[in-house]
Short mmCIF file of C-alpha atoms and ligand atoms in Angstrom, two decimals:
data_model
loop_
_atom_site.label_atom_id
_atom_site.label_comp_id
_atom_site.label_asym_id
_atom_site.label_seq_id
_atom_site.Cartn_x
_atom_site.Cartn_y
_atom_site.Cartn_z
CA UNK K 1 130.52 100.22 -15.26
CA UNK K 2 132.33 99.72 -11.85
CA UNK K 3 129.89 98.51 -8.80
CA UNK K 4 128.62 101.29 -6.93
CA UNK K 5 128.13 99.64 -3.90
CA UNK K 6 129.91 99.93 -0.64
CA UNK K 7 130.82 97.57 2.19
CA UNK K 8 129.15 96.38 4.23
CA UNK K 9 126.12 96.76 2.43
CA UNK K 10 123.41 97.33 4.82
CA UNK K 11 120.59 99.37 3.34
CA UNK K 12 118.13 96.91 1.07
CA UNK K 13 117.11 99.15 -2.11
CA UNK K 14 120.71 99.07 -2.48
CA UNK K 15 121.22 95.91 -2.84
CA UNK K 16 118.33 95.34 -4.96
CA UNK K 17 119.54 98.54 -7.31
CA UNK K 18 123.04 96.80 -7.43
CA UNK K 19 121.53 93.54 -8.47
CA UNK K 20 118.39 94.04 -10.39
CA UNK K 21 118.99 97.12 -11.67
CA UNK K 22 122.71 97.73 -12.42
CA UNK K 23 123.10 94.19 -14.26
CA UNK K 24 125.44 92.76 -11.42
CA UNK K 25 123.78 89.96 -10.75
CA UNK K 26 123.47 87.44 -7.24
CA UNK K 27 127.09 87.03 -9.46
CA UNK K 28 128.14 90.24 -8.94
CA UNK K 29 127.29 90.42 -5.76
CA UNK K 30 128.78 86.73 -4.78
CA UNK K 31 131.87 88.54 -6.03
CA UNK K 32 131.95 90.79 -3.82
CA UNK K 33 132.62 88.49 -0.83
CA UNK K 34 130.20 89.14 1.47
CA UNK K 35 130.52 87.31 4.86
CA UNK K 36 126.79 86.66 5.28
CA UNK K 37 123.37 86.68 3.18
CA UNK K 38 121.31 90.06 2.42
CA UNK K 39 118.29 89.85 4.31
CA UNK K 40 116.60 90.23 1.07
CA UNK K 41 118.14 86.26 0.48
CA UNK K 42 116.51 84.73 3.85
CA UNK K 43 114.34 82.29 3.07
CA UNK K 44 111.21 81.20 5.67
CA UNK K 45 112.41 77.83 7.56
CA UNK K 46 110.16 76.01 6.03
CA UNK K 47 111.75 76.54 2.16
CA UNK K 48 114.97 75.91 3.31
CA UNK K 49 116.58 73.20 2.15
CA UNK K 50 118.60 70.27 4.78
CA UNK K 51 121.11 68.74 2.66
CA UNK K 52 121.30 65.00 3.77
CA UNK K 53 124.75 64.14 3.87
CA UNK K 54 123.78 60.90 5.78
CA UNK K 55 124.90 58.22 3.21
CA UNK K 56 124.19 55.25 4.76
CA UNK K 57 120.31 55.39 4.23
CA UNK K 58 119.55 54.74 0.42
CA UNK K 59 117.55 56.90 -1.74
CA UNK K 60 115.71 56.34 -4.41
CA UNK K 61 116.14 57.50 -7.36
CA UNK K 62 114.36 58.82 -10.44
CA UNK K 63 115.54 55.89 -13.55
CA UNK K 64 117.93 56.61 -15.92
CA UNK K 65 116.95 55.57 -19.36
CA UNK K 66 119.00 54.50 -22.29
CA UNK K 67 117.59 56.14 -25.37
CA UNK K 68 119.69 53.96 -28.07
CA UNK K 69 117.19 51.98 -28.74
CA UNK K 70 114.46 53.78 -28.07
CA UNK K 71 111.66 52.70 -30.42
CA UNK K 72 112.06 49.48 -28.44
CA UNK K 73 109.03 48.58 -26.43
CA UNK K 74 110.52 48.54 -23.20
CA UNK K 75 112.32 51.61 -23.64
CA UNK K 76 109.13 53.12 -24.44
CA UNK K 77 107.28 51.79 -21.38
CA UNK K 78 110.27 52.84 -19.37
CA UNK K 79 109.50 56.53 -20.07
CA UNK K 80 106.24 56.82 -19.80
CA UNK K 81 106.39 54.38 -16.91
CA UNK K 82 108.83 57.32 -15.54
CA UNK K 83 106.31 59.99 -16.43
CA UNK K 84 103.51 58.11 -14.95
CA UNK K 85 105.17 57.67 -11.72
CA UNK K 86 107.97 60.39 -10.78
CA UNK K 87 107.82 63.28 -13.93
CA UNK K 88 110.88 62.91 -13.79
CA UNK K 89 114.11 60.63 -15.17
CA UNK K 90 117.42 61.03 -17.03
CA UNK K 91 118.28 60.01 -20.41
CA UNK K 92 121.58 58.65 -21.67
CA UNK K 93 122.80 58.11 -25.39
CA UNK K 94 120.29 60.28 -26.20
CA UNK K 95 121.45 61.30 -29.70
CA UNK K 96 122.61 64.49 -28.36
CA UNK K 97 126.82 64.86 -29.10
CA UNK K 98 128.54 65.43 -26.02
CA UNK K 99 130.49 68.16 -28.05
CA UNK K 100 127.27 70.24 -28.38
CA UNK K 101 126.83 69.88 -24.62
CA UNK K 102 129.99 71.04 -23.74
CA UNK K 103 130.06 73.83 -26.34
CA UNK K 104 126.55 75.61 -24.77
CA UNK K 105 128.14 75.13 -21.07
CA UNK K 106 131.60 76.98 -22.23
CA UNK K 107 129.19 79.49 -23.95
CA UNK K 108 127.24 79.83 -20.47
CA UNK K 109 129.93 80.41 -18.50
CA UNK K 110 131.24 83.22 -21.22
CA UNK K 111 127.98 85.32 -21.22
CA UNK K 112 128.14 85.33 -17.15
CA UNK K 113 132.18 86.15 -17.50
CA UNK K 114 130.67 89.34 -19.75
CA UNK K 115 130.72 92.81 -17.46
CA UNK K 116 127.67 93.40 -15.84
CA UNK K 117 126.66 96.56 -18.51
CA UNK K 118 126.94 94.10 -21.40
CA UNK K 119 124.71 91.80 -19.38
CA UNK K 120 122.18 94.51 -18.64
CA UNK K 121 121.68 95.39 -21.99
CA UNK K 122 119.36 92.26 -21.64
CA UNK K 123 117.48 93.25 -19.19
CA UNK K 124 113.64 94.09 -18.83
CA UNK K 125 113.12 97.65 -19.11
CA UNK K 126 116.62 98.80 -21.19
CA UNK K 127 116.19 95.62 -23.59
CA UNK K 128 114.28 96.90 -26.81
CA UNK K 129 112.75 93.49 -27.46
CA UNK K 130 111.92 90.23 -26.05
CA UNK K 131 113.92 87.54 -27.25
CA UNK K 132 116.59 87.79 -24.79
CA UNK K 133 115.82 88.94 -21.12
CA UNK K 134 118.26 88.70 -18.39
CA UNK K 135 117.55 88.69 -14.55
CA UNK K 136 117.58 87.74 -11.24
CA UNK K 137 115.89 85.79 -8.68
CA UNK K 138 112.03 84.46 -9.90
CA UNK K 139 110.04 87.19 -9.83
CA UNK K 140 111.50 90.10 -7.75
CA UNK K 141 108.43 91.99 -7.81
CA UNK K 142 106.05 88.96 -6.13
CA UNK K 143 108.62 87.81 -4.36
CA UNK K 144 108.96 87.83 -0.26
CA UNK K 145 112.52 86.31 -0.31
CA UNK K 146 114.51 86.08 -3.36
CA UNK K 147 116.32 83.53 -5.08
CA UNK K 148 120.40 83.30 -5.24
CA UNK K 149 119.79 82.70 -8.82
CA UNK K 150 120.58 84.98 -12.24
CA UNK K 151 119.36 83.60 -15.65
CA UNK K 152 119.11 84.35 -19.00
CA UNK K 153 116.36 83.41 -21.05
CA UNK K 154 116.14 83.08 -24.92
CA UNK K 155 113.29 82.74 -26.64
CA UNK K 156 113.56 81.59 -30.19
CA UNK K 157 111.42 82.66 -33.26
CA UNK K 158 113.82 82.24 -36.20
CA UNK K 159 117.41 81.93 -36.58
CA UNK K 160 117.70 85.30 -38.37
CA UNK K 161 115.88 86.95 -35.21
CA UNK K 162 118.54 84.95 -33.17
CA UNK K 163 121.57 86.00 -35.13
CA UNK K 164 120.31 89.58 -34.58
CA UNK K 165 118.93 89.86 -31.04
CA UNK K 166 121.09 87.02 -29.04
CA UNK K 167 124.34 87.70 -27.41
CA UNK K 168 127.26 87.14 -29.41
CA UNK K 169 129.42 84.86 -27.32
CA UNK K 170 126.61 82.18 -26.52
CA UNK K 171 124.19 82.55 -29.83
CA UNK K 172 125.54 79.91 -32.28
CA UNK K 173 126.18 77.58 -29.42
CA UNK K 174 122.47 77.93 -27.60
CA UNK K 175 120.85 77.47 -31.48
CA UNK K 176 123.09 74.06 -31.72
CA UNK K 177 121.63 72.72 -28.53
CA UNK K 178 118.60 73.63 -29.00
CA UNK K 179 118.32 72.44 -32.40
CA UNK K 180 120.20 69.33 -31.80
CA UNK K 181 117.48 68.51 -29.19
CA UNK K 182 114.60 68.71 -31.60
CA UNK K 183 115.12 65.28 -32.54
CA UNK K 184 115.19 64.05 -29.14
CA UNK K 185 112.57 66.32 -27.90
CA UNK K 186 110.15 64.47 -31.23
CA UNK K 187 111.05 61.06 -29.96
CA UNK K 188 109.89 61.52 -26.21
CA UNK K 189 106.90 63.49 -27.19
CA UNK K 190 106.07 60.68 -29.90
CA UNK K 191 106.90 57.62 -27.42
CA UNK K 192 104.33 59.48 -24.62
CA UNK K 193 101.76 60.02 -26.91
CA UNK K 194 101.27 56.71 -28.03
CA UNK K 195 100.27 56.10 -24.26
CA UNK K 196 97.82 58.62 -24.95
CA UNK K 197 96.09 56.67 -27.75
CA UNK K 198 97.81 59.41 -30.08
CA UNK K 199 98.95 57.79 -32.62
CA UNK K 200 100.54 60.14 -34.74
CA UNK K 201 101.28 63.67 -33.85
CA UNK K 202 100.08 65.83 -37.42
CA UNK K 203 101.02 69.18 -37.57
CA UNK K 204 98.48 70.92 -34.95
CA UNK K 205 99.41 68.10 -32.29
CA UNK K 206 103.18 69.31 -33.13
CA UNK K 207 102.75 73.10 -32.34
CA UNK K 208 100.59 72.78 -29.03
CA UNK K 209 103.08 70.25 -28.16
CA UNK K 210 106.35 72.13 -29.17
CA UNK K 211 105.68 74.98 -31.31
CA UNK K 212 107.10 77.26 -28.77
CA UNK K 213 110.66 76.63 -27.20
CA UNK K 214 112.47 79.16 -24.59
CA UNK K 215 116.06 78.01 -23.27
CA UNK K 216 117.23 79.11 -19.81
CA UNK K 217 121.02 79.81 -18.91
CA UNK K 218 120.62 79.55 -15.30
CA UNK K 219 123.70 80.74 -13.22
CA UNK K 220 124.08 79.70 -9.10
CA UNK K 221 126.54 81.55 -7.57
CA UNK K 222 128.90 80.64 -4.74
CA UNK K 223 126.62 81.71 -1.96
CA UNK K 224 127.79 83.06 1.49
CA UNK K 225 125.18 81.16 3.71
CA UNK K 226 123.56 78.54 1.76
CA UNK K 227 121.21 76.99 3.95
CA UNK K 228 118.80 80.00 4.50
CA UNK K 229 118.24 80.85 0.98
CA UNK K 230 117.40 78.23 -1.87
CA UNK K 231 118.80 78.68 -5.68
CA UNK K 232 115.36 77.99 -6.85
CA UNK K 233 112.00 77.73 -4.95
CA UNK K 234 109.68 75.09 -4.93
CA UNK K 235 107.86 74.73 -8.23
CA UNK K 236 106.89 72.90 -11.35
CA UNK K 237 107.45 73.85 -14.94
CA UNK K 238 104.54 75.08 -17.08
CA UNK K 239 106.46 73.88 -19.77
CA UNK K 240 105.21 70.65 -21.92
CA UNK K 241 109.12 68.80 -21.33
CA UNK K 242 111.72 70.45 -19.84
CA UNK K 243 115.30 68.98 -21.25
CA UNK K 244 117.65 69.69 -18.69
CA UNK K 245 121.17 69.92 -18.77
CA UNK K 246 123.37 70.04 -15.49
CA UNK K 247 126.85 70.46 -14.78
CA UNK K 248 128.33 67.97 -12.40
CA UNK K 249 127.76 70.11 -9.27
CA UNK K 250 124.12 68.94 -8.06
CA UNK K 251 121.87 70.27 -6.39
CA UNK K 252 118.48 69.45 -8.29
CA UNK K 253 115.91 67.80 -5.48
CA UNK K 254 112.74 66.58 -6.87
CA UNK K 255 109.81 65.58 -4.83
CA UNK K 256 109.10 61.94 -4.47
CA UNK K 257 106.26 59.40 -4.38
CA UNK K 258 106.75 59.85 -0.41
CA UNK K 259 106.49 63.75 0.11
CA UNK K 260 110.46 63.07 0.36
CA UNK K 261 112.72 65.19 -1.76
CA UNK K 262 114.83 63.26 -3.96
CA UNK K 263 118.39 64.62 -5.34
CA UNK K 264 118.79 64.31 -9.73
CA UNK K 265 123.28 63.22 -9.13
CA UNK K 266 125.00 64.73 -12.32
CA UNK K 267 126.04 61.83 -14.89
CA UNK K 268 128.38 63.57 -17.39
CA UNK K 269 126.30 63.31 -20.95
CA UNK K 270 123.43 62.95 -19.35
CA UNK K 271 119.89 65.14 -19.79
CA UNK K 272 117.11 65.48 -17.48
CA UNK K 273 114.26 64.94 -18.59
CA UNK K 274 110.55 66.58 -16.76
CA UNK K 275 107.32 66.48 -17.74
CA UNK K 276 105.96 70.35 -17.50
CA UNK K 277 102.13 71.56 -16.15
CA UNK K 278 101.25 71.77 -19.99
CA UNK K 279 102.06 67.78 -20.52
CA UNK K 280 99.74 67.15 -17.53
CA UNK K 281 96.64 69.40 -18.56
CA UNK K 282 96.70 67.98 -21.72
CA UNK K 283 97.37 63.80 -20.28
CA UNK K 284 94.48 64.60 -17.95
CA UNK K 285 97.09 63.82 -14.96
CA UNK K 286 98.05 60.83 -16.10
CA UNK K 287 101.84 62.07 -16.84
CA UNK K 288 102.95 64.38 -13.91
CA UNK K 289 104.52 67.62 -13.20
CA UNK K 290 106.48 67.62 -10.11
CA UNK K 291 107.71 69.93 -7.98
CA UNK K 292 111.60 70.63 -7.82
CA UNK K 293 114.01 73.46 -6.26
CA UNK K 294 117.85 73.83 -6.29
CA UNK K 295 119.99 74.22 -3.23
CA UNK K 296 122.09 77.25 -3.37
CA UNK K 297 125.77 76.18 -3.13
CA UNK K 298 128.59 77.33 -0.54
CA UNK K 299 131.10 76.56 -2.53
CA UNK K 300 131.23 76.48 -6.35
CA UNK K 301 129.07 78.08 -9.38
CA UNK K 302 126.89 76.03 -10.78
CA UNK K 303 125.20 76.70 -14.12
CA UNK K 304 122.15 74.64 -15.69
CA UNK K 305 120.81 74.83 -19.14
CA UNK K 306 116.93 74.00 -19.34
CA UNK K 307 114.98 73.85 -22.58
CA UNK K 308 111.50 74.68 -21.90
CA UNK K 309 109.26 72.95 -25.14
CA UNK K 310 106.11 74.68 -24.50
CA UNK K 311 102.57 75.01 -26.33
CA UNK K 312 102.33 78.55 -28.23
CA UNK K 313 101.09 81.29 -26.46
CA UNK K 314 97.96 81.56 -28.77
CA UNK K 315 97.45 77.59 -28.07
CA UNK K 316 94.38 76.26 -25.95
CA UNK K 317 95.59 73.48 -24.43
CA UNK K 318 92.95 70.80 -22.62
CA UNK K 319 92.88 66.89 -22.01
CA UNK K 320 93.49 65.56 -25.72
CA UNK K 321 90.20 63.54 -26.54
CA UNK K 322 92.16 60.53 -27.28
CA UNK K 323 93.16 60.47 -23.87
CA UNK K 324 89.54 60.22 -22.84
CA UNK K 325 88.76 58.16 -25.36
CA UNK K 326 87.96 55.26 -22.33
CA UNK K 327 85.25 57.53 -20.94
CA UNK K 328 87.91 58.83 -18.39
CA UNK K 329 86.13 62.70 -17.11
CA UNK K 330 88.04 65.51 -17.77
CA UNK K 331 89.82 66.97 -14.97
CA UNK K 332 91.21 70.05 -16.52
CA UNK K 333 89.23 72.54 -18.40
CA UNK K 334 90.61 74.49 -21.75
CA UNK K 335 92.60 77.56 -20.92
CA UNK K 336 94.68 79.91 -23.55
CA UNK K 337 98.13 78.82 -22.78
CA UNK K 338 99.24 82.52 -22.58
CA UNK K 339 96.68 83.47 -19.66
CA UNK K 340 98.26 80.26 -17.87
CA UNK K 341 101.86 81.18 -18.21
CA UNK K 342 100.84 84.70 -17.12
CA UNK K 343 99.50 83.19 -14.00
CA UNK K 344 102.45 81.29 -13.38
CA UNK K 345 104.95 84.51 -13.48
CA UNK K 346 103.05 86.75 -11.29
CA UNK K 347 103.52 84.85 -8.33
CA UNK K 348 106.17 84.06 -6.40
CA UNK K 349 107.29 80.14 -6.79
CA UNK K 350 104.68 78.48 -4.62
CA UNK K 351 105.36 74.52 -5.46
CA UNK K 352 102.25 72.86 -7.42
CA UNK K 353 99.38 75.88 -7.49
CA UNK K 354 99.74 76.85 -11.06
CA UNK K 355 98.20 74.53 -12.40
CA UNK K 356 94.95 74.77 -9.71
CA UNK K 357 94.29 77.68 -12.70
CA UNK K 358 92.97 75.00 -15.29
CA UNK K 359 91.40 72.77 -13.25
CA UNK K 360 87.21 72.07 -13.80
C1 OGA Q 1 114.11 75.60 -13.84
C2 OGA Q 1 114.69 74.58 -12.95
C3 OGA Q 1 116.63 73.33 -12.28
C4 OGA Q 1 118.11 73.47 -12.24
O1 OGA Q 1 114.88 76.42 -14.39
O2 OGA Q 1 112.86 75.60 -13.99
O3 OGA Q 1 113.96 73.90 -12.29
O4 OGA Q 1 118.76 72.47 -11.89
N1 OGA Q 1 116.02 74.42 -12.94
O5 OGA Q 1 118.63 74.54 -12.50
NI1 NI Q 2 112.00 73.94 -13.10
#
């Protein structure tokens, strides 16, 4: 299907028709070299992003961790030191083969090279199921300003389901991330529950910890005015961990210890690593969820691949009694993790609110 859109474009439904509707994407209509943002794209001053390009004043930084040896002690404090303190770090030598890395970003940049009516066959509303759902933005519907972001999200149930309902050209590649993951995604999970006074994760533990695992293929296109619209929002992932992986164009900020907002630099191999709203509920705050957002970029695509390990939907997640076990009150109350991701997606992106939902 050719774009049906004219220059310059100036009424809104048609832009929204072109991208939400027809399948083009912010992609498509990046490609279309438009001199300045859609309206639609303008985001209030105060969730714009200033890039500080001003070198000579060092940042901190969220730690990078070396997983080799990671049943060491220190390792182990290192990471939930991380968590404690900034959500947030990177892992290195993680287990994960760089092969398998490269293979899901090649894949990523394959579906977005599809045309737009093979993309849109993903879509919500001409998609017959919901393992695969392509869009754009966060949530159009709740959403003032929108987001000069397109993703595709898979959610995985069983390999056969995958082999039948995922796209072709990124399937086999997605499944071999995610699955090569697992075993880092057990070792992290393991390492910050000791913390916890859990001492072993049995099978329940397991699937209210992971039992449910969406993966993102997040595309940021070449945008034509970057610094009034943001590639994502302010928010924090309702996720348990979020495994992040980044090509090397940046753009990640995360908010700091100081109200500052602190920039995640690329290091080839690397994963990010985030504790999600889930992890938090159920540490009673001791491990934190913190905010993030991604700058929209002026001058190259950037793609990220987040795995989202996530409680079921059926799950009721609450502070796990070991973690009270010191006579430490609850702070969170039990809520059905479905109602609480339901809550998160029908708002617009609005930093650290969602998880105001569980709280006593
Ligand atoms: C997300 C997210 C960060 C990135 O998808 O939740 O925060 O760098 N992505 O794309
Ligand atoms: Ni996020």
């Amino acid at each position: 299907m050719a774009p049906t859109i004219s220059l310059p474009i100036t009424d809104s439904s048609e832009i929204r028709d072109f991208v939400l509707n027809q399948g083009n994407g912010v992609k498509g209509l990046s490609e279309l070299g438009l001199k300045s943002l859609p309206e639609q794209y303008i985001q209030p001053l105060e969730e714009r992003i200033i890039v500080n390009e001003d070198n000579n004043i060092p940042q901190e930084s969220i730690p990078i961790i070396d997983m080799s040896n990671w049943e060491d002690p220190e390792v182990a404090n290192a990471i939930c030191d991380a968590a404690e303190k900034w959500g947030f770090f990177q892992v290195v030598n993680h287990g994960v083969p760089t092969d398998v890395l490269e293979n899901v970003q090649n894949a990523t940049h394959q579906f977005y090279g599809l045309p737009s009516a093979e993309k849109r066959k993903y879509s919500k509303g001409v998609s017959p199921s919901n393992s695969v759902r392509f869009g754009s933005s966060f949530s159009p519907v709740a959403e003032k300003a929108l987001e000069w972001k397109d993703y595709s999200a898979s959610f995985y149930v069983s390999d056969e389901e995958a082999f039948e309902l995922w796209p072709p050209v990124c399937r086999n590649q997605v499944l071999e991330h995610m699955k090569s993951s697992k075993i880092l995604i057990r070792r992290l999970l393991q390492v910050l529950m000791k913390r916890l006074n859990v001492n072993e994760i049995d099978e329940t533990k397991e699937l209210m910890l992971m039992g449910s695992v969406r993966i993102n293929l997040n595309y940021y296109p070449i945008c034509p005015n970057p610094e009034l619209t943001v590639g994502v929002g302010r928010h924090s992932d309702v996720s348990t961990l979020t495994i992040l992986l980044q090509d090397d164009i940046g753009g990640l900020y995360v908010r700091g210890n100081n109200d500052d907002w602190i920039h995640v630099p690329p290091i080839y191999g690397s994963l990010v690593i985030n504790v999600g709203d889930a992890l938090q509920i159920m540490s009673n705050g001791r491990y934190k969820s913190v905010e993030h957002r991604v700058v929209a970029n002026g001058s190259r695509n950037r793609i990220s691949i987040p795995i989202f390990v996530n409680p079921r939907p059926q799950d009721i997640i609450c502070p796990f009694p070991e973690a009270l076990a010191s006579g430490e009150k609850p702070i969170y109350k039990q809520v059905l993790y479905s109602e609480y991701v339901k809550h998160f997606f029908k708002k617009a992106h609005d930093g650290k609110k969602t998880v105001d939902f569980a709280k006593i």
